[in-house]
Amino acid sequence: MFNIGMFPYTMLATTTLFYSLDWPKRIMSKAGIINETLDENKQFLISKLSEHCIYNKAKSEDKKGKSSKSTFYHKFFTFFTLFYISEQIFLPYSHFITKGYNNWTNGLYGYSWDMMVHSWHTQHIKIHFIDKKTNQTHYLNPKAWTTRRRWSSHGDMMYQYAKCIEERLGEYGFKEIELYFDIWRSMNHRFNQRQVDPRVDMTKVEWSPFKEVKWLVPLMTDLSDWRSKLKKIEDHYTKNKTDFDLTFVADLNGLKLENFVSPFLNSTIEVLNGKVQVETEGKKGKRFNTTLKVGDKFYLPSGTYHTVYTISDQPSCFFYIYLNESAIVLSDWFDNFSKNMLQTYNKTFEALKITKEIKDESELLWKAYNKTLIINSKSFYEMIAKNESNPKQDLKQDIINIVNYLSEKKLNKTLVYHSFVNQFYTNFNDKMVKAKFGFFYKNYRKSVFLRENFSKLINTELFLDY
C-alpha cells in the first residue's frame, strides 16, 4: 500500500519490551557469556549487586543488607533521562525554531505526531534548466538521479537535490545553468497547487534550518472549504459513469500552467473562481487566446499543448474534464462481444442437442469461446499500441469497423465446437475424459487451448476480413 521505511523493524525491536525482564541475561547465559543463577523462586536470573544501582536496606534470615546512596553517576543519568523525555515532547512543537523544515505541515518530519494523517497526491513534477551559454532550455526526468519522490515534499531535500543536479550537469559540460522546479501537489483532497515557485532559480536559493523558506508556495488554506464542493462536482460526473476523469487546479496571479491533451481524450476546462486566459494552438502554429470567468467552459483541442494564465488578482480555481472516447468504444466492444459469445454458447448446446450436465464437454465449449475473447482482446490492445506509435492511423474508425463486423458476422458454432473437441479426442479417448476430468482441466488445457492452430481457427472465424 505504501512505503513505511524502518517502521516494521522498529516495532520488531520494541516487541522485546513485553518479554521477561531478564531475557538478555538468559540469552547470554545460554551462550556462555555470563554465569548467572536463578533466584529463590527460580523465575529470574540474578547476579551480584551492581554498584550503579541504589538498593533499599533489606533483611533476611541470615544477614542484613546495607542501603546504598545516590552518587554523581545516578544524578547525571537521571538528569539525562528527564532531558531526553522533555526533548521528545518538545520536538513536535519546535517548528517556530526549525523554520527551514516547515512545508504545508509544520514540524520536523519524523518527529511529529501526525504520521499518516495527511493524504498527499502528486499530480505533476517538471524540472528544466537553461544553458546560459546557448540560452537553450532542456528538460530533465525528475528521477534522473533519484528513485524516490520524497525530495519533492520538503524544502531541505529540494535544496539538496538542486545542488546534486547542478553538480551532475557540470560533469556533462553544463557549467552555467538556471534550474527550475515545477511541482504540483494536493493535500487532503484540496485543489492541486504548486509547492515551489517555478520562477525561482534553484541554483541561487538559500536554505537554513532556522529561516523560513521563501521560495516555497504556502498552502492555500482559504480554499479548504471548497473540498465538499469538489466532491459534489466529481460525483456529478463520475457517479454513474467511469469514463470521466476530473483534475482540480488552483493557481496564483502571474503564473501559467502548460498542459498537453492526449489525442484520445475529449477535454474541457471550467472555471470555478477567478479569471483565466487560455492560449491554444491552431493550424500552422497560429495561437488563440480565450478569456474565461466563473462558470465558463472551454473545449480544448486534443493532441496539442495549451497554456492557462491566471489574470485575476485572487487565485484562480478551475478543473479539467477528461473523457476517454476510445475507452468508451472499447468498453462497448467488450460488452457486445461478451454478450454475443454467451448467446452463441447457449445456442450451440441447443443446436448440438447436448446438456450442460456433461461437465467436460460444456467446460470445453465454454473455454473455446472464452479463449476467443482473450485472443482478440489481446490483438485489440496491440492495435491500440500500434495506433499510439502511428498517429496517422484512425483508431476510432478501426474500432467502429470491428464493432460493425461483430454485429454482422455469424459464428459457425458447430465448426468451433467440433474442431476443438476433435483435437481433444485425438489424444484422449472419451472414457479417459470422463474418468479423469481433473487431469484434463489442469494439464490438457495447457496443451490444446494454447495451440496455435486452434487459436488461428477461432481468430479467423471471428475476424476473417480484419
Short mmCIF file of C-alpha atoms in Angstrom, two decimals:
data_model
loop_
_atom_site.label_atom_id
_atom_site.label_comp_id
_atom_site.label_asym_id
_atom_site.label_seq_id
_atom_site.Cartn_x
_atom_site.Cartn_y
_atom_site.Cartn_z
CA MET A 1 0.00 0.00 0.00
CA PHE A 2 2.72 2.47 0.95
CA ASN A 3 6.39 2.59 1.91
CA ILE A 4 6.80 2.75 5.69
CA GLY A 5 10.59 2.52 5.78
CA MET A 6 12.12 1.37 9.07
CA PHE A 7 8.81 1.28 10.96
CA PRO A 8 8.46 -2.56 10.87
CA TYR A 9 12.00 -3.02 12.19
CA THR A 10 11.38 -0.52 14.99
CA MET A 11 8.23 -2.37 16.00
CA LEU A 12 10.05 -5.71 15.96
CA ALA A 13 12.74 -4.27 18.22
CA THR A 14 10.26 -2.74 20.68
CA THR A 15 8.40 -6.05 20.92
CA THR A 16 11.09 -7.12 23.38
CA LEU A 17 9.60 -4.68 25.91
CA PHE A 18 6.88 -7.27 26.51
CA TYR A 19 9.35 -10.09 27.19
CA SER A 20 10.51 -11.18 30.61
CA LEU A 21 12.80 -8.52 32.05
CA ASP A 22 15.77 -10.88 32.25
CA TRP A 23 15.64 -12.14 28.64
CA PRO A 24 19.05 -10.63 27.73
CA LYS A 25 20.64 -12.46 30.66
CA ARG A 26 19.01 -15.72 29.65
CA ILE A 27 20.44 -15.45 26.13
CA MET A 28 23.92 -14.54 27.36
CA SER A 29 23.77 -17.29 29.96
CA LYS A 30 22.93 -19.94 27.36
CA ALA A 31 25.69 -18.57 25.14
CA GLY A 32 28.17 -18.96 28.00
CA ILE A 33 28.97 -15.25 28.14
CA ILE A 34 27.88 -14.84 31.76
CA ASN A 35 27.40 -17.22 34.65
CA GLU A 36 24.09 -16.45 36.31
CA THR A 37 21.87 -18.31 38.75
CA LEU A 38 18.12 -18.34 39.31
CA ASP A 39 16.52 -16.55 42.24
CA GLU A 40 14.88 -18.32 45.16
CA ASN A 41 11.63 -18.76 43.20
CA LYS A 42 13.59 -19.97 40.15
CA GLN A 43 11.94 -17.38 37.93
CA PHE A 44 14.60 -14.77 37.13
CA LEU A 45 18.33 -14.82 36.61
CA ILE A 46 20.19 -12.82 39.22
CA SER A 47 23.78 -11.70 39.65
CA LYS A 48 25.79 -9.85 42.24
CA LEU A 49 24.59 -6.41 43.29
CA SER A 50 25.57 -3.68 40.86
CA GLU A 51 27.44 -0.64 42.11
CA HIS A 52 25.41 1.51 39.72
CA CYS A 53 22.08 0.64 41.34
CA ILE A 54 20.51 2.01 44.52
CA TYR A 55 19.15 -0.67 46.87
CA ASN A 56 16.87 -0.30 49.88
CA LYS A 57 18.01 -1.79 53.16
CA ALA A 58 16.84 -5.43 53.17
CA LYS A 59 16.70 -8.07 55.88
CA SER A 60 16.92 -11.79 55.55
CA GLU A 61 17.16 -14.72 57.94
CA ASP A 62 20.92 -14.99 57.93
CA LYS A 63 22.18 -11.46 57.10
CA LYS A 64 21.30 -7.83 56.82
CA GLY A 65 21.76 -5.76 53.71
CA LYS A 66 23.07 -2.22 53.67
CA SER A 67 21.30 0.58 51.85
CA SER A 68 23.24 2.48 49.17
CA LYS A 69 23.26 6.21 48.45
CA SER A 70 22.94 8.12 45.19
CA THR A 71 26.15 9.33 43.58
CA PHE A 72 27.03 11.74 40.75
CA TYR A 73 26.56 8.82 38.34
CA HIS A 74 22.93 8.38 39.40
CA LYS A 75 22.17 12.10 39.32
CA PHE A 76 23.73 12.55 35.87
CA PHE A 77 21.74 9.76 34.24
CA THR A 78 18.55 10.86 36.00
CA PHE A 79 19.01 14.33 34.52
CA PHE A 80 19.88 12.89 31.10
CA THR A 81 16.74 10.72 31.09
CA LEU A 82 14.49 13.64 32.02
CA PHE A 83 16.17 15.81 29.39
CA TYR A 84 15.65 13.18 26.69
CA ILE A 85 11.96 12.76 27.56
CA SER A 86 11.45 16.53 27.56
CA GLU A 87 13.19 16.82 24.18
CA GLN A 88 10.91 14.21 22.62
CA ILE A 89 7.86 16.04 23.96
CA PHE A 90 9.11 19.40 22.69
CA LEU A 91 10.29 18.44 19.18
CA PRO A 92 6.80 18.17 17.61
CA TYR A 93 6.19 21.80 18.64
CA SER A 94 9.60 23.12 17.57
CA HIS A 95 8.53 24.38 14.15
CA PHE A 96 8.76 28.01 15.32
CA ILE A 97 12.51 27.39 15.70
CA THR A 98 13.26 24.92 12.88
CA LYS A 99 11.50 27.01 10.21
CA GLY A 100 13.63 25.60 7.41
CA TYR A 101 11.95 22.20 7.72
CA ASN A 102 8.40 23.54 7.54
CA ASN A 103 6.25 23.00 4.49
CA TRP A 104 2.45 22.68 4.24
CA THR A 105 2.52 20.79 7.54
CA ASN A 106 4.69 22.46 10.17
CA GLY A 107 7.15 20.48 12.20
CA LEU A 108 10.15 18.22 11.75
CA TYR A 109 9.28 15.25 9.58
CA GLY A 110 9.82 12.11 11.63
CA TYR A 111 9.36 13.95 14.93
CA SER A 112 5.69 14.84 14.52
CA TRP A 113 2.64 13.08 15.90
CA ASP A 114 0.62 13.39 12.70
CA MET A 115 2.19 10.46 10.83
CA MET A 116 -0.12 9.00 8.14
CA VAL A 117 -2.77 11.60 8.96
CA HIS A 118 -2.49 13.62 5.74
CA SER A 119 -3.38 12.37 2.28
CA TRP A 120 -1.00 13.51 -0.46
CA HIS A 121 -1.42 13.32 -4.23
CA THR A 122 1.39 14.32 -6.60
CA GLN A 123 -0.09 15.49 -9.88
CA HIS A 124 2.97 16.66 -11.75
CA ILE A 125 6.72 17.27 -11.34
CA LYS A 126 8.63 19.15 -14.03
CA ILE A 127 12.32 20.02 -13.96
CA HIS A 128 14.00 22.11 -16.63
CA PHE A 129 17.23 24.07 -16.88
CA ILE A 130 18.52 26.80 -19.18
CA ASP A 131 22.07 26.68 -20.53
CA LYS A 132 23.27 30.27 -20.18
CA LYS A 133 25.87 29.86 -22.92
CA THR A 134 23.39 28.81 -25.62
CA ASN A 135 20.18 30.07 -23.97
CA GLN A 136 18.61 26.68 -24.76
CA THR A 137 16.01 25.05 -22.50
CA HIS A 138 16.43 21.39 -21.54
CA TYR A 139 14.04 19.15 -19.62
CA LEU A 140 15.07 16.53 -17.06
CA ASN A 141 13.42 13.37 -15.83
CA PRO A 142 12.60 14.06 -12.13
CA LYS A 143 14.04 10.62 -11.33
CA ALA A 144 17.26 11.18 -13.28
CA TRP A 145 19.43 10.90 -10.16
CA THR A 146 16.99 9.55 -7.60
CA THR A 147 14.44 6.76 -7.50
CA ARG A 148 12.19 8.44 -4.92
CA ARG A 149 9.82 11.41 -4.94
CA ARG A 150 10.17 12.28 -1.28
CA TRP A 151 12.59 15.10 -2.09
CA SER A 152 9.74 17.00 -3.77
CA SER A 153 7.85 17.30 -0.46
CA HIS A 154 10.46 19.06 1.69
CA GLY A 155 12.35 22.30 1.16
CA ASP A 156 15.63 20.98 2.55
CA MET A 157 15.54 17.99 0.19
CA MET A 158 14.67 20.20 -2.80
CA TYR A 159 17.71 22.31 -1.96
CA GLN A 160 19.92 19.22 -1.74
CA TYR A 161 18.59 17.75 -4.98
CA ALA A 162 19.08 21.06 -6.80
CA LYS A 163 22.74 21.08 -5.73
CA CYS A 164 23.05 17.45 -6.85
CA ILE A 165 21.60 18.24 -10.30
CA GLU A 166 23.84 21.28 -10.69
CA GLU A 167 26.90 19.19 -9.86
CA ARG A 168 25.94 16.29 -12.14
CA LEU A 169 25.10 18.56 -15.08
CA GLY A 170 28.50 20.18 -14.64
CA GLU A 171 30.05 16.79 -15.35
CA TYR A 172 28.24 16.80 -18.71
CA GLY A 173 29.59 20.20 -19.69
CA PHE A 174 26.73 22.40 -18.45
CA LYS A 175 28.76 24.69 -16.20
CA GLU A 176 26.44 27.72 -16.12
CA ILE A 177 22.76 26.91 -15.77
CA GLU A 178 19.47 28.14 -14.35
CA LEU A 179 17.44 25.38 -12.72
CA TYR A 180 13.67 25.46 -12.16
CA PHE A 181 11.26 23.12 -10.37
CA ASP A 182 7.51 22.99 -11.02
CA ILE A 183 5.81 20.69 -8.50
CA TRP A 184 2.03 20.25 -8.30
CA ARG A 185 0.53 18.50 -5.32
CA SER A 186 -2.77 18.15 -3.46
CA MET A 187 -3.10 17.63 0.29
CA ASN A 188 -6.21 16.15 1.87
CA HIS A 189 -8.28 16.34 -1.34
CA ARG A 190 -7.77 20.06 -1.88
CA PHE A 191 -7.03 21.70 -5.22
CA ASN A 192 -3.80 20.72 -6.93
CA GLN A 193 -1.44 23.66 -6.44
CA ARG A 194 2.23 24.48 -6.79
CA GLN A 195 4.53 23.68 -3.89
CA VAL A 196 7.52 25.68 -5.13
CA ASP A 197 7.71 28.95 -7.07
CA PRO A 198 8.53 27.95 -10.68
CA ARG A 199 10.15 31.36 -11.35
CA VAL A 200 12.94 30.86 -8.79
CA ASP A 201 16.36 29.68 -9.96
CA MET A 202 17.11 26.78 -7.63
CA THR A 203 20.86 27.19 -8.07
CA LYS A 204 20.65 30.61 -6.38
CA VAL A 205 18.35 29.82 -3.46
CA GLU A 206 19.44 29.75 0.16
CA TRP A 207 18.33 27.43 2.90
CA SER A 208 18.82 27.40 6.66
CA PRO A 209 17.27 25.19 9.35
CA PHE A 210 16.23 28.30 11.29
CA LYS A 211 14.94 30.56 8.48
CA GLU A 212 11.63 30.46 6.63
CA VAL A 213 11.89 29.06 3.10
CA LYS A 214 10.71 31.97 0.96
CA TRP A 215 10.64 30.11 -2.35
CA LEU A 216 8.04 27.57 -1.17
CA VAL A 217 4.43 28.39 -2.07
CA PRO A 218 2.23 28.29 1.06
CA LEU A 219 -0.84 26.09 1.18
CA MET A 220 -3.99 27.93 0.07
CA THR A 221 -5.88 27.30 3.29
CA ASP A 222 -8.56 29.84 2.35
CA LEU A 223 -9.70 27.36 -0.32
CA SER A 224 -10.08 24.45 2.12
CA ASP A 225 -13.86 24.92 2.26
CA TRP A 226 -14.03 24.00 -1.41
CA ARG A 227 -13.41 20.33 -0.68
CA SER A 228 -17.08 19.48 -0.17
CA LYS A 229 -17.96 21.31 -3.40
CA LEU A 230 -15.26 19.46 -5.32
CA LYS A 231 -16.64 16.16 -4.06
CA LYS A 232 -20.13 17.05 -5.32
CA ILE A 233 -18.78 18.08 -8.72
CA GLU A 234 -16.80 14.86 -9.03
CA ASP A 235 -19.80 12.74 -8.02
CA HIS A 236 -21.93 14.54 -10.59
CA TYR A 237 -19.65 13.39 -13.40
CA THR A 238 -18.43 10.01 -12.17
CA LYS A 239 -21.34 8.60 -10.13
CA ASN A 240 -22.86 6.62 -12.98
CA LYS A 241 -20.00 6.82 -15.47
CA THR A 242 -16.43 5.66 -15.04
CA ASP A 243 -15.10 7.19 -18.26
CA PHE A 244 -14.73 10.71 -16.83
CA ASP A 245 -11.59 11.88 -15.08
CA LEU A 246 -11.52 15.22 -13.24
CA THR A 247 -8.50 17.26 -12.11
CA PHE A 248 -8.98 20.33 -9.89
CA VAL A 249 -6.36 23.08 -10.07
CA ALA A 250 -5.68 26.33 -8.19
CA ASP A 251 -3.05 28.83 -9.30
CA LEU A 252 -1.77 32.28 -8.34
CA ASN A 253 -1.80 35.55 -10.24
CA GLY A 254 1.01 35.95 -12.75
CA LEU A 255 1.66 32.22 -13.13
CA LYS A 256 0.83 29.92 -16.02
CA LEU A 257 0.10 26.23 -16.46
CA GLU A 258 1.23 24.39 -19.58
CA ASN A 259 -0.61 21.18 -20.32
CA PHE A 260 -0.86 18.62 -23.11
CA VAL A 261 -4.11 16.91 -24.10
CA SER A 262 -3.82 13.37 -25.42
CA PRO A 263 -5.25 12.80 -28.91
CA PHE A 264 -7.52 10.09 -27.43
CA LEU A 265 -9.20 12.45 -24.95
CA ASN A 266 -12.01 14.96 -25.19
CA SER A 267 -11.06 17.66 -22.68
CA THR A 268 -12.93 20.63 -21.28
CA ILE A 269 -11.84 23.28 -18.80
CA GLU A 270 -14.32 25.02 -16.47
CA VAL A 271 -13.58 27.97 -14.16
CA LEU A 272 -14.77 27.89 -10.54
CA ASN A 273 -13.10 31.03 -9.16
CA GLY A 274 -11.15 34.00 -10.51
CA LYS A 275 -10.36 34.61 -14.16
CA VAL A 276 -8.04 32.82 -16.58
CA GLN A 277 -6.83 33.19 -20.14
CA VAL A 278 -6.43 30.02 -22.21
CA GLU A 279 -3.94 30.05 -25.05
CA THR A 280 -4.39 27.29 -27.64
CA GLU A 281 -2.50 26.40 -30.77
CA GLY A 282 -4.25 26.21 -34.11
CA LYS A 283 -3.18 25.23 -37.57
CA LYS A 284 0.19 26.43 -38.88
CA GLY A 285 1.27 27.37 -35.36
CA LYS A 286 -1.27 30.17 -35.00
CA ARG A 287 -2.23 30.89 -31.38
CA PHE A 288 -5.62 31.90 -30.00
CA ASN A 289 -6.41 33.47 -26.60
CA THR A 290 -9.74 32.98 -24.82
CA THR A 291 -10.67 34.67 -21.53
CA LEU A 292 -12.80 32.65 -19.11
CA LYS A 293 -14.57 33.77 -15.95
CA VAL A 294 -16.50 31.89 -13.27
CA GLY A 295 -18.90 29.37 -14.83
CA ASP A 296 -17.37 29.47 -18.31
CA LYS A 297 -16.41 26.27 -20.09
CA PHE A 298 -13.98 25.85 -22.96
CA TYR A 299 -13.33 22.83 -25.18
CA LEU A 300 -9.59 22.11 -25.50
CA PRO A 301 -8.22 20.77 -28.79
CA SER A 302 -6.69 17.31 -28.45
CA GLY A 303 -3.19 16.33 -29.47
CA THR A 304 -1.72 19.78 -28.73
CA TYR A 305 -0.40 21.92 -25.89
CA HIS A 306 -2.31 24.75 -24.27
CA THR A 307 -1.42 27.34 -21.62
CA VAL A 308 -3.66 28.63 -18.81
CA TYR A 309 -2.74 32.09 -17.44
CA THR A 310 -4.19 33.37 -14.16
CA ILE A 311 -5.11 37.01 -14.80
CA SER A 312 -7.25 37.75 -11.72
CA ASP A 313 -5.85 39.26 -8.52
CA GLN A 314 -7.31 36.40 -6.50
CA PRO A 315 -6.25 32.77 -7.04
CA SER A 316 -7.89 31.07 -9.99
CA CYS A 317 -9.68 27.77 -9.48
CA PHE A 318 -10.62 25.57 -12.41
CA PHE A 319 -10.92 21.93 -13.30
CA TYR A 320 -10.34 19.68 -16.28
CA ILE A 321 -12.94 17.20 -17.51
CA TYR A 322 -11.33 14.36 -19.44
CA LEU A 323 -13.47 11.96 -21.45
CA ASN A 324 -11.74 8.95 -22.99
CA GLU A 325 -13.81 8.14 -26.09
CA SER A 326 -11.53 5.25 -27.01
CA ALA A 327 -12.19 3.69 -23.61
CA ILE A 328 -15.94 4.05 -24.15
CA VAL A 329 -15.81 2.34 -27.53
CA LEU A 330 -13.52 -0.33 -26.10
CA SER A 331 -15.95 -0.97 -23.25
CA ASP A 332 -18.86 -1.24 -25.67
CA TRP A 333 -16.83 -3.61 -27.80
CA PHE A 334 -16.18 -5.93 -24.88
CA ASP A 335 -19.81 -5.76 -23.77
CA ASN A 336 -21.09 -6.63 -27.23
CA PHE A 337 -18.54 -9.37 -27.70
CA SER A 338 -19.24 -10.97 -24.32
CA LYS A 339 -22.98 -10.80 -24.91
CA ASN A 340 -22.69 -12.37 -28.36
CA MET A 341 -20.30 -15.01 -27.07
CA LEU A 342 -22.70 -16.06 -24.30
CA GLN A 343 -25.61 -16.22 -26.75
CA THR A 344 -23.71 -18.35 -29.23
CA TYR A 345 -22.51 -20.55 -26.38
CA ASN A 346 -26.10 -21.29 -25.33
CA LYS A 347 -27.30 -21.74 -28.91
CA THR A 348 -24.54 -24.26 -29.54
CA PHE A 349 -25.94 -26.55 -26.85
CA GLU A 350 -29.37 -26.33 -28.45
CA ALA A 351 -28.02 -26.99 -31.95
CA LEU A 352 -25.94 -29.99 -30.87
CA LYS A 353 -28.64 -31.27 -28.50
CA ILE A 354 -26.32 -31.72 -25.54
CA THR A 355 -26.87 -30.84 -21.90
CA LYS A 356 -24.70 -28.83 -19.55
CA GLU A 357 -24.66 -31.79 -17.19
CA ILE A 358 -21.86 -33.28 -19.29
CA LYS A 359 -19.26 -31.33 -17.42
CA ASP A 360 -16.22 -31.99 -19.57
CA GLU A 361 -17.91 -31.06 -22.85
CA SER A 362 -19.68 -27.99 -21.50
CA GLU A 363 -16.47 -26.81 -19.87
CA LEU A 364 -14.60 -27.49 -23.07
CA LEU A 365 -17.04 -25.45 -25.13
CA TRP A 366 -17.04 -22.54 -22.72
CA LYS A 367 -13.25 -22.46 -22.73
CA ALA A 368 -13.32 -22.34 -26.51
CA TYR A 369 -15.45 -19.21 -26.58
CA ASN A 370 -13.65 -17.65 -23.63
CA LYS A 371 -10.32 -18.19 -25.38
CA THR A 372 -11.77 -16.40 -28.37
CA LEU A 373 -12.36 -13.31 -26.25
CA ILE A 374 -8.88 -13.42 -24.74
CA ILE A 375 -7.14 -13.81 -28.10
CA ASN A 376 -8.97 -10.96 -29.75
CA SER A 377 -8.82 -8.60 -26.78
CA LYS A 378 -5.04 -9.04 -26.88
CA SER A 379 -4.96 -8.22 -30.59
CA PHE A 380 -7.21 -5.25 -29.87
CA TYR A 381 -4.76 -3.82 -27.32
CA GLU A 382 -1.93 -4.42 -29.78
CA MET A 383 -3.89 -2.38 -32.31
CA ILE A 384 -4.22 0.48 -29.81
CA ALA A 385 -0.49 0.39 -29.06
CA LYS A 386 0.23 0.43 -32.79
CA ASN A 387 -2.05 3.43 -33.16
CA GLU A 388 -0.25 5.36 -30.44
CA SER A 389 3.02 4.91 -32.33
CA ASN A 390 1.34 5.87 -35.61
CA PRO A 391 -0.89 8.94 -35.13
CA LYS A 392 -1.99 8.83 -38.78
CA GLN A 393 -3.94 5.63 -38.14
CA ASP A 394 -7.62 6.26 -37.38
CA LEU A 395 -8.16 4.29 -34.15
CA LYS A 396 -11.77 5.37 -33.75
CA GLN A 397 -12.70 4.18 -37.23
CA ASP A 398 -10.88 0.88 -36.66
CA ILE A 399 -12.93 0.26 -33.52
CA ILE A 400 -16.18 1.13 -35.29
CA ASN A 401 -15.31 -1.28 -38.09
CA ILE A 402 -14.71 -4.09 -35.58
CA VAL A 403 -17.98 -3.45 -33.74
CA ASN A 404 -19.94 -3.39 -37.01
CA TYR A 405 -18.21 -6.56 -38.18
CA LEU A 406 -19.06 -8.35 -34.94
CA SER A 407 -22.74 -7.50 -35.31
CA GLU A 408 -22.81 -8.78 -38.91
CA LYS A 409 -20.58 -11.86 -38.63
CA LYS A 410 -22.28 -15.17 -37.79
CA LEU A 411 -20.21 -17.68 -35.87
CA ASN A 412 -20.21 -21.19 -37.22
CA LYS A 413 -20.88 -22.65 -33.79
CA THR A 414 -20.73 -26.28 -34.86
CA LEU A 415 -17.37 -25.77 -36.55
CA VAL A 416 -15.86 -24.12 -33.48
CA TYR A 417 -17.14 -26.81 -31.15
CA HIS A 418 -16.22 -29.86 -33.23
CA SER A 419 -12.81 -28.51 -34.24
CA PHE A 420 -11.85 -28.14 -30.63
CA VAL A 421 -13.35 -31.42 -29.44
CA ASN A 422 -11.72 -33.34 -32.29
CA GLN A 423 -8.31 -32.06 -31.23
CA PHE A 424 -9.08 -33.16 -27.70
CA TYR A 425 -10.12 -36.69 -28.65
CA THR A 426 -7.04 -37.08 -30.83
CA ASN A 427 -5.00 -37.59 -27.68
CA PHE A 428 -7.58 -38.77 -25.13
CA ASN A 429 -10.46 -41.18 -25.62
CA ASP A 430 -13.92 -40.48 -24.25
CA LYS A 431 -13.57 -42.85 -21.33
CA MET A 432 -10.43 -41.20 -20.03
CA VAL A 433 -12.02 -37.76 -20.31
CA LYS A 434 -14.95 -38.70 -18.11
CA ALA A 435 -12.83 -40.61 -15.63
CA LYS A 436 -10.05 -38.06 -15.29
CA PHE A 437 -11.64 -34.69 -15.89
CA GLY A 438 -9.33 -33.10 -13.32
CA PHE A 439 -6.32 -34.23 -15.29
CA PHE A 440 -7.78 -32.63 -18.42
CA TYR A 441 -8.51 -29.36 -16.65
CA LYS A 442 -5.02 -28.99 -15.20
CA ASN A 443 -2.87 -30.42 -17.97
CA TYR A 444 -4.62 -30.72 -21.30
CA ARG A 445 -5.82 -27.10 -21.17
CA LYS A 446 -2.18 -26.03 -21.34
CA SER A 447 -1.52 -28.05 -24.48
CA VAL A 448 -4.72 -27.63 -26.51
CA PHE A 449 -6.06 -24.21 -25.55
CA LEU A 450 -2.74 -22.57 -26.33
CA ARG A 451 -2.08 -24.43 -29.57
CA GLU A 452 -1.56 -22.06 -32.45
CA ASN A 453 -3.76 -23.90 -34.95
CA PHE A 454 -6.85 -23.69 -32.73
CA SER A 455 -6.17 -20.03 -31.94
CA LYS A 456 -5.96 -19.30 -35.65
CA LEU A 457 -9.22 -21.16 -36.24
CA ILE A 458 -11.12 -19.06 -33.70
CA ASN A 459 -9.46 -15.82 -34.77
CA THR A 460 -10.20 -16.45 -38.46
CA GLU A 461 -13.80 -17.34 -37.72
CA LEU A 462 -14.37 -14.03 -35.92
CA PHE A 463 -12.18 -11.61 -37.83
CA LEU A 464 -11.95 -13.05 -41.31
CA ASP A 465 -11.86 -9.65 -43.03
CA TYR A 466 -9.75 -7.76 -40.47
#
